[in-house]
Amino acid sequence: MEHWFTDIAQALVNWLMGLGLSAGWADFVLLIVQWLCIVMIVTINVIILIWLERKVSGFIQLRLGPNRLGPYGAFQTIADAIKLLTKEDIIPSRTDKWIFMTAPLFFIVVSVMLYAVIPMGDGMQVVDFNVGLLYFISIGSLSTICLLMAGWGSNNKWSMLGAMRAVAQMISYEIPLAISLLGVVMIAGSLRLSDIVVAQGNIWFVLLQPIAFITYFIAATAELNRGPFDMPEAEQELTAGAYTEYTGMRWALFFLAEYTNLVAVSALCATMFFGGWQGPGLPSWLWIIIKTYLIMLVFMWMKWTFPRIRMDHLMSFSWKILLPVSLANLVLTGFGLEFFKWMGWW
Amino acid sequence: MYGKGLLKGLWITFKHSFEKKDLVVRYPEQMPHLQERFRGSLAFDFEKCIACGICIRNCPNNVLSMETAKDEDSKKKKLMQYTIDLQYCMFCNLCVEDCPTNSLYFTHDFELSQFHRDDIKRVYHRPPELDQQEAAQKTSDQDTQTAADDKKEKQLRAMINAINKNPQKVLARVLDGEEQVEVLAAVLMADEKKLARMAEMMITDKEKAKKVALAFVKKELKEREKGGDQ
Amino acid sequence: MLQTDQYIINIGPQHPSTHGGLHVEALMDGENVVDAIVHLGYVHRSIEKIAESRTYPQFVPYASRLDYLASHLPTLGYCQAVEKMMGIEVPERAEYLRVIMAEFSRISSHLIFIGSMAIDLGATTGLIYCLRDRERIMDMFEMTSGQRMIASYMRIGGIAEDVPETFYAAARSFLDDLPQMIDEYNGLITGNEILQCRIKGVGTLSAEDAIAYGVTGPNLRACGIDYDIRKAEPYGIYDRFEFDVPLGTKGDSWNRYIVRLEEIKESARIIEQALDALPQGDIRTKVPRVLKPESGWEIYHRIESSKGELGYYIVADGGNKPYRLHVRAPSFINLMVLPIISRGGKLQDIIANIATLDPVLGESDR
Ligand code: SF4
Ligand code: SF4
């Protein structure tokens, strides 16, 4: 079971080479297949996640959540997807058409790109970059631009406000997010995600870097526009923020991208702090799925419990608390490392 | 201090998410539990109605209406058709409360939506059996005691109706002076029993009716004076 | 050179958190509110005009439709106004039951307030927990009057029907569980630091402004002014009960929230006393079927509704219908301070302020 997916990939490459393709071309075809797989994983995940989120929110709110279509309402999301697909695509007349129309596409592309570096199991990584983490963070911040495009293109004050909030929030939370991850990088000594996973063979980094974990978790919530930090959407204030004018499939793409991001960030969290795909007994790819889903459940739990924070508090929280704390953590980690090395424990 | 409240909130929602979800009513498979007095939809019992019109007068929204015809033999009002235009009803209970025969009542049926506006209206036509019944009764035991009683009661009802409908004119038979008539009307309107007694006397014994009416008026005026003093 | 400009943003009339058809025209500078103008009238149903074409008893069900979240209170006010005008005495038992129903209405309205405030601030789950508990009150209303929200249970001269036997047990068990419910709100909503940041020191209303604008009810008491009509000018039998009037100190959103939370407990105290002292007897005096106040009679009667001073001004012209009926709607007057408490705040504060002023648009637009 452990090597199912790697075996299949190897078999594919062998078969292609048997057909007379050179090794480079075979790898290229494999890459395309892998991308298709990722898109599939993303879609299936999102379908499950939306159902899960509804169930979780239902359970927390003393309701049952979806329970009509299929066992435990499992097919509800599919029905909704069909509904959204068949809906009329409304483009308001005074929008900036191209920007308005392409924003959701960019958003989904950017979020799918994140999956390139996530180790989804032992040796199951599309590209094993030596600066994988850097790639993840920089691609992750691109989604800011997509939200700004959506807000600007909609030519609506609510959307614009939502977009401005998104930009302000995401840029300010990017910094503590990156800095909190740096502590882990220092201990692991590499930006390559597979190395970081291997470095956690003995002990999970969440135990070595608890402060970094908390700051990462908070900053990630803000990055994802979720939970108490869902300022760009803020349906009680901005109706739907940047997404106000979107309908049908375009709106669904935003939704898809948000959940895709959620999975990616949770998977990164599992990779950086919870030992990635490592775990006893079960195959590695199952471990990362379990860890990712548990982390996502916590994200959902928080979202359905907390009220929304205010914009100015949000900014000052980032700059005045989160950033100093993560910086201090970084300094502390550096001293700690040197101390350990000096004592000869490392 | 910081974060304690947040964790407490998380704990509360955590606990609740494992609770049994017995608050949910899975309508339509599972019907909600309705209390006995629940006012769902109006229903009407044709046989019982005496066509007194109290319900129609009480309704604030003109939901109710009826059509009557004069019976040729007994000269009494005969209910032909009763209409409840439910779309204007606000389920306020004012009509049901004062119906003397309980022929108008609320049921527990709350599924009132219809595809067409006209379907909301409920029209009750006079059931043909009712006429047959009455006719049969009339011919078979015309001169038995029950028929006499029946007639008496019918007369009584007719009188009550008349008073209800036009108190000024009818009550002028027993009293003179507009003011007195008005006072008497108010007294009778407020009390069903007094109204019935008065009506009976007006049919059987006019002299006695006049006396009693005068007594009613005096008593009422006295009471009003007292009320005014306070 | 960066050039900034002020812009107008229209909150409502179709907006998720305007409690109905409220329209706030906000002049914004980025996220900061420069000014806010309240536009009303989207839920106007001309109830005052309807009253002129309905007889006195017929208007009772319309009164419930003013404040549909606490429907016993507006009907109580109306019935008492007419009774005062006609000099009608209400039987003792009916008075007690009226108080019980009115206080339950107040609790249910305040529960909705807490829940809707929570959801307006983004805590969706808070609403559900409040609704769950309110449901029990609604069941009691259904038990007694047959309707859940728009009960029309009060009648001129008493109440419509006596309560069924099951009511007492339901009421007692609700009162027993109330402290536990409040604990839960405290844990989920009151104690939450994010929520405290959102409403503490936000939307501060000074006592002078509150008086100048005629603000009443919990909003006024949050400013520290001890004014409750149940105490200041007891109507019905309110002088027989012992209860405190919770007061705030600063007049900010937080105080408005806390005052209402405390008022729930006080209402529960009143209900408990009323249930203990509930006498047997009639529930309705005989009232003439046609009420005809004399021409020129007029009355102003006010009660402490869950939103503030709810007053009815009725002018009679000798007919069986009022010549004019005016409702002093507390929601309407309380909403007028929204601009002064929102100025200088953030966009999100407007939402918090609307929520904590607790308007019911059905009442304010009539
Ligand atoms: S319930 Fe009210 S509105 Fe409906 S028919 Fe009866 S009196 Fe009219
Ligand atoms: S009040 Fe009752 S008896 Fe009289 S007309 Fe109406 S339904 Fe018939």
Short mmCIF file of N, CA and C in Angstrom, two decimals, chain C residues 117-222:
data_model
loop_
_atom_site.label_atom_id
_atom_site.label_comp_id
_atom_site.label_asym_id
_atom_site.label_seq_id
_atom_site.Cartn_x
_atom_site.Cartn_y
_atom_site.Cartn_z
N MET C 117 -26.95 40.40 17.72
CA MET C 117 -25.69 41.13 17.87
C MET C 117 -24.52 40.19 17.58
N ALA C 118 -24.62 38.99 18.11
CA ALA C 118 -23.53 38.04 17.87
C ALA C 118 -23.35 37.79 16.39
N ILE C 119 -24.44 37.59 15.69
CA ILE C 119 -24.30 37.27 14.27
C ILE C 119 -23.84 38.49 13.49
N ASP C 120 -24.25 39.68 13.91
CA ASP C 120 -23.78 40.88 13.22
C ASP C 120 -22.29 41.07 13.41
N LEU C 121 -21.78 40.60 14.53
CA LEU C 121 -20.34 40.71 14.74
C LEU C 121 -19.61 39.50 14.17
N GLY C 122 -20.34 38.60 13.55
CA GLY C 122 -19.68 37.48 12.87
C GLY C 122 -19.73 36.16 13.61
N ALA C 123 -20.27 36.15 14.83
CA ALA C 123 -20.33 34.89 15.59
C ALA C 123 -21.66 34.23 15.33
N THR C 124 -21.71 33.50 14.24
CA THR C 124 -22.99 32.94 13.80
C THR C 124 -23.61 32.01 14.83
N THR C 125 -22.75 31.30 15.54
CA THR C 125 -23.26 30.28 16.43
C THR C 125 -24.03 30.88 17.62
N GLY C 126 -23.61 32.07 18.04
CA GLY C 126 -24.31 32.71 19.15
C GLY C 126 -25.79 32.85 18.89
N LEU C 127 -26.14 33.19 17.66
CA LEU C 127 -27.55 33.35 17.31
C LEU C 127 -28.31 32.06 17.54
N ILE C 128 -27.71 30.96 17.11
CA ILE C 128 -28.43 29.70 17.17
C ILE C 128 -28.72 29.32 18.63
N TYR C 129 -27.75 29.54 19.50
CA TYR C 129 -27.99 29.18 20.89
C TYR C 129 -29.09 30.03 21.51
N CYS C 130 -29.11 31.32 21.15
CA CYS C 130 -30.16 32.18 21.67
C CYS C 130 -31.52 31.76 21.12
N LEU C 131 -31.55 31.42 19.85
CA LEU C 131 -32.83 31.02 19.25
C LEU C 131 -33.34 29.74 19.90
N ARG C 132 -32.40 28.86 20.23
CA ARG C 132 -32.79 27.60 20.86
C ARG C 132 -33.54 27.88 22.15
N ASP C 133 -33.05 28.83 22.94
CA ASP C 133 -33.69 29.11 24.21
C ASP C 133 -34.96 29.92 24.03
N ARG C 134 -34.96 30.79 23.04
CA ARG C 134 -36.16 31.56 22.78
C ARG C 134 -37.30 30.64 22.35
N GLU C 135 -36.92 29.56 21.69
CA GLU C 135 -37.93 28.62 21.22
C GLU C 135 -38.83 28.14 22.36
N ARG C 136 -38.25 28.03 23.52
CA ARG C 136 -39.06 27.55 24.65
C ARG C 136 -40.10 28.59 25.03
N ILE C 137 -39.73 29.86 24.94
CA ILE C 137 -40.72 30.91 25.21
C ILE C 137 -41.80 30.88 24.14
N MET C 138 -41.36 30.70 22.90
CA MET C 138 -42.33 30.65 21.81
C MET C 138 -43.32 29.50 22.03
N ASP C 139 -42.81 28.38 22.51
CA ASP C 139 -43.70 27.25 22.78
C ASP C 139 -44.72 27.62 23.84
N MET C 140 -44.26 28.38 24.83
CA MET C 140 -45.21 28.79 25.87
C MET C 140 -46.28 29.71 25.29
N PHE C 141 -45.86 30.59 24.40
CA PHE C 141 -46.84 31.49 23.78
C PHE C 141 -47.83 30.69 22.94
N GLU C 142 -47.32 29.69 22.27
CA GLU C 142 -48.20 28.87 21.45
C GLU C 142 -49.19 28.13 22.34
N MET C 143 -48.69 27.70 23.47
CA MET C 143 -49.52 26.97 24.42
C MET C 143 -50.67 27.84 24.93
N THR C 144 -50.37 29.13 25.18
CA THR C 144 -51.38 29.98 25.79
C THR C 144 -52.27 30.65 24.76
N SER C 145 -51.67 31.14 23.69
CA SER C 145 -52.48 31.95 22.79
C SER C 145 -52.74 31.26 21.46
N GLY C 146 -51.98 30.25 21.14
CA GLY C 146 -52.19 29.58 19.86
C GLY C 146 -51.27 30.07 18.77
N GLN C 147 -50.55 31.16 19.01
CA GLN C 147 -49.59 31.64 18.00
C GLN C 147 -48.26 31.85 18.66
N ARG C 148 -47.22 31.75 17.86
CA ARG C 148 -45.89 31.83 18.44
C ARG C 148 -45.38 33.26 18.49
N MET C 149 -45.36 33.91 17.34
CA MET C 149 -44.77 35.25 17.34
C MET C 149 -45.80 36.34 17.53
N ILE C 150 -46.82 36.32 16.69
CA ILE C 150 -47.78 37.42 16.71
C ILE C 150 -49.00 36.94 17.45
N ALA C 151 -48.93 37.01 18.76
CA ALA C 151 -49.85 36.23 19.57
C ALA C 151 -51.26 36.83 19.63
N SER C 152 -51.37 38.13 19.68
CA SER C 152 -52.64 38.84 19.94
C SER C 152 -53.42 38.14 21.05
N TYR C 153 -52.83 38.17 22.23
CA TYR C 153 -53.36 37.47 23.38
C TYR C 153 -54.08 38.43 24.30
N MET C 154 -53.62 39.67 24.33
CA MET C 154 -54.26 40.67 25.18
C MET C 154 -55.59 41.08 24.54
N ARG C 155 -56.55 41.36 25.39
CA ARG C 155 -57.82 41.89 24.91
C ARG C 155 -58.17 43.10 25.76
N ILE C 156 -58.99 43.95 25.20
CA ILE C 156 -59.43 45.08 26.00
C ILE C 156 -60.27 44.52 27.14
N GLY C 157 -59.82 44.75 28.36
CA GLY C 157 -60.54 44.23 29.52
C GLY C 157 -59.97 42.93 30.03
N GLY C 158 -58.83 42.52 29.58
CA GLY C 158 -58.26 41.29 30.11
C GLY C 158 -57.40 40.58 29.10
N ILE C 159 -57.47 39.27 29.11
CA ILE C 159 -56.73 38.49 28.14
C ILE C 159 -57.69 37.53 27.45
N ALA C 160 -57.22 36.92 26.38
CA ALA C 160 -58.12 36.14 25.54
C ALA C 160 -58.57 34.85 26.22
N GLU C 161 -57.63 34.10 26.76
CA GLU C 161 -57.97 32.81 27.33
C GLU C 161 -57.11 32.61 28.56
N ASP C 162 -57.59 31.78 29.47
CA ASP C 162 -56.76 31.44 30.61
C ASP C 162 -55.65 30.51 30.15
N VAL C 163 -54.55 30.51 30.92
CA VAL C 163 -53.44 29.65 30.51
C VAL C 163 -53.78 28.20 30.82
N PRO C 164 -53.28 27.27 30.02
CA PRO C 164 -53.51 25.86 30.32
C PRO C 164 -52.62 25.39 31.47
N GLU C 165 -52.96 24.25 32.03
CA GLU C 165 -52.23 23.76 33.19
C GLU C 165 -50.74 23.54 32.88
N THR C 166 -50.47 23.10 31.64
CA THR C 166 -49.09 22.78 31.30
C THR C 166 -48.19 24.00 31.32
N PHE C 167 -48.80 25.19 31.26
CA PHE C 167 -48.01 26.40 31.17
C PHE C 167 -47.12 26.60 32.39
N TYR C 168 -47.67 26.32 33.56
CA TYR C 168 -46.90 26.61 34.78
C TYR C 168 -45.60 25.84 34.81
N ALA C 169 -45.69 24.54 34.48
CA ALA C 169 -44.48 23.71 34.51
C ALA C 169 -43.47 24.23 33.49
N ALA C 170 -43.97 24.57 32.31
CA ALA C 170 -43.05 25.06 31.27
C ALA C 170 -42.36 26.34 31.72
N ALA C 171 -43.15 27.24 32.30
CA ALA C 171 -42.58 28.52 32.73
C ALA C 171 -41.55 28.30 33.83
N ARG C 172 -41.90 27.47 34.79
CA ARG C 172 -40.97 27.22 35.90
C ARG C 172 -39.68 26.60 35.39
N SER C 173 -39.81 25.64 34.49
CA SER C 173 -38.58 24.97 34.05
C SER C 173 -37.73 25.92 33.23
N PHE C 174 -38.37 26.82 32.50
CA PHE C 174 -37.58 27.81 31.77
C PHE C 174 -36.81 28.69 32.74
N LEU C 175 -37.51 29.14 33.78
CA LEU C 175 -36.84 30.02 34.74
C LEU C 175 -35.71 29.29 35.45
N ASP C 176 -35.92 28.00 35.70
CA ASP C 176 -34.86 27.23 36.35
C ASP C 176 -33.63 27.12 35.47
N ASP C 177 -33.86 26.97 34.17
CA ASP C 177 -32.73 26.78 33.27
C ASP C 177 -32.07 28.08 32.85
N LEU C 178 -32.72 29.20 33.16
CA LEU C 178 -32.22 30.48 32.66
C LEU C 178 -30.78 30.77 33.10
N PRO C 179 -30.41 30.59 34.37
CA PRO C 179 -29.02 30.89 34.76
C PRO C 179 -28.01 30.11 33.94
N GLN C 180 -28.37 28.85 33.65
CA GLN C 180 -27.47 28.02 32.86
C GLN C 180 -27.31 28.58 31.45
N MET C 181 -28.43 29.03 30.88
CA MET C 181 -28.36 29.62 29.54
C MET C 181 -27.48 30.85 29.55
N ILE C 182 -27.67 31.69 30.58
CA ILE C 182 -26.89 32.93 30.61
C ILE C 182 -25.41 32.61 30.77
N ASP C 183 -25.11 31.56 31.54
CA ASP C 183 -23.72 31.13 31.65
C ASP C 183 -23.14 30.81 30.29
N GLU C 184 -23.97 30.15 29.50
CA GLU C 184 -23.49 29.75 28.19
C GLU C 184 -23.23 30.97 27.30
N TYR C 185 -24.14 31.94 27.35
CA TYR C 185 -23.90 33.16 26.56
C TYR C 185 -22.64 33.86 27.05
N ASN C 186 -22.48 33.85 28.39
CA ASN C 186 -21.29 34.49 28.92
C ASN C 186 -20.04 33.81 28.40
N GLY C 187 -20.06 32.49 28.35
CA GLY C 187 -18.89 31.77 27.87
C GLY C 187 -18.63 32.00 26.41
N LEU C 188 -19.69 31.96 25.63
CA LEU C 188 -19.50 32.01 24.18
C LEU C 188 -19.38 33.44 23.67
N ILE C 189 -20.19 34.34 24.23
CA ILE C 189 -20.27 35.68 23.66
C ILE C 189 -19.62 36.73 24.56
N THR C 190 -20.12 36.84 25.79
CA THR C 190 -19.65 37.93 26.65
C THR C 190 -18.15 37.84 26.91
N GLY C 191 -17.68 36.63 27.18
CA GLY C 191 -16.30 36.49 27.59
C GLY C 191 -15.31 36.52 26.45
N ASN C 192 -15.82 36.52 25.24
CA ASN C 192 -14.93 36.43 24.09
C ASN C 192 -14.16 37.74 23.90
N GLU C 193 -12.84 37.64 23.89
CA GLU C 193 -12.04 38.87 23.84
C GLU C 193 -12.22 39.61 22.53
N ILE C 194 -12.39 38.87 21.45
CA ILE C 194 -12.57 39.55 20.16
C ILE C 194 -13.83 40.40 20.20
N LEU C 195 -14.89 39.82 20.77
CA LEU C 195 -16.14 40.56 20.85
C LEU C 195 -15.99 41.77 21.76
N GLN C 196 -15.27 41.58 22.86
CA GLN C 196 -15.08 42.72 23.76
C GLN C 196 -14.36 43.84 23.05
N CYS C 197 -13.34 43.50 22.26
CA CYS C 197 -12.63 44.53 21.49
C CYS C 197 -13.58 45.23 20.54
N ARG C 198 -14.50 44.45 19.98
CA ARG C 198 -15.39 45.03 18.98
C ARG C 198 -16.36 46.03 19.59
N ILE C 199 -16.87 45.78 20.80
CA ILE C 199 -17.94 46.67 21.28
C ILE C 199 -17.57 47.50 22.50
N LYS C 200 -16.46 47.24 23.14
CA LYS C 200 -16.10 48.08 24.28
C LYS C 200 -15.61 49.43 23.79
N GLY C 201 -16.21 50.48 24.35
CA GLY C 201 -15.80 51.83 23.97
C GLY C 201 -16.22 52.23 22.57
N VAL C 202 -17.09 51.45 21.98
CA VAL C 202 -17.56 51.75 20.63
C VAL C 202 -18.97 52.32 20.70
N GLY C 203 -19.24 53.31 19.89
CA GLY C 203 -20.59 53.88 19.84
C GLY C 203 -21.01 54.48 21.15
N THR C 204 -20.14 55.29 21.73
CA THR C 204 -20.47 55.86 23.05
C THR C 204 -21.49 56.97 22.92
N LEU C 205 -22.51 56.88 23.73
CA LEU C 205 -23.58 57.86 23.72
C LEU C 205 -23.55 58.55 25.07
N SER C 206 -23.41 59.87 25.06
CA SER C 206 -23.36 60.57 26.34
C SER C 206 -24.77 60.71 26.89
N ALA C 207 -24.86 60.84 28.21
CA ALA C 207 -26.18 60.94 28.85
C ALA C 207 -26.93 62.15 28.34
N GLU C 208 -26.21 63.27 28.12
CA GLU C 208 -26.89 64.49 27.65
C GLU C 208 -27.50 64.26 26.28
N ASP C 209 -26.72 63.66 25.40
CA ASP C 209 -27.23 63.39 24.05
C ASP C 209 -28.43 62.47 24.12
N ALA C 210 -28.32 61.46 24.96
CA ALA C 210 -29.40 60.49 25.05
C ALA C 210 -30.69 61.18 25.44
N ILE C 211 -30.60 62.08 26.42
CA ILE C 211 -31.81 62.77 26.86
C ILE C 211 -32.29 63.73 25.79
N ALA C 212 -31.34 64.41 25.17
CA ALA C 212 -31.72 65.38 24.15
C ALA C 212 -32.44 64.72 22.99
N TYR C 213 -32.02 63.52 22.63
CA TYR C 213 -32.64 62.84 21.51
C TYR C 213 -33.87 62.04 21.92
N GLY C 214 -34.14 61.95 23.22
CA GLY C 214 -35.31 61.20 23.66
C GLY C 214 -35.11 59.71 23.64
N VAL C 215 -33.88 59.28 23.77
CA VAL C 215 -33.61 57.85 23.80
C VAL C 215 -34.18 57.26 25.08
N THR C 216 -34.78 56.11 24.97
CA THR C 216 -35.36 55.46 26.15
C THR C 216 -34.95 54.00 26.18
N GLY C 217 -35.37 53.35 27.24
CA GLY C 217 -35.16 51.92 27.35
C GLY C 217 -33.74 51.57 27.74
N PRO C 218 -33.33 50.34 27.44
CA PRO C 218 -31.99 49.90 27.81
C PRO C 218 -30.90 50.82 27.26
N ASN C 219 -31.15 51.42 26.11
CA ASN C 219 -30.14 52.30 25.53
C ASN C 219 -29.88 53.50 26.43
N LEU C 220 -30.95 54.01 27.06
CA LEU C 220 -30.78 55.14 27.96
C LEU C 220 -30.15 54.68 29.26
N ARG C 221 -30.59 53.53 29.75
CA ARG C 221 -30.06 53.05 31.02
C ARG C 221 -28.59 52.68 30.91
N ALA C 222 -28.16 52.35 29.69
CA ALA C 222 -26.75 52.05 29.51
C ALA C 222 -25.90 53.29 29.73
#
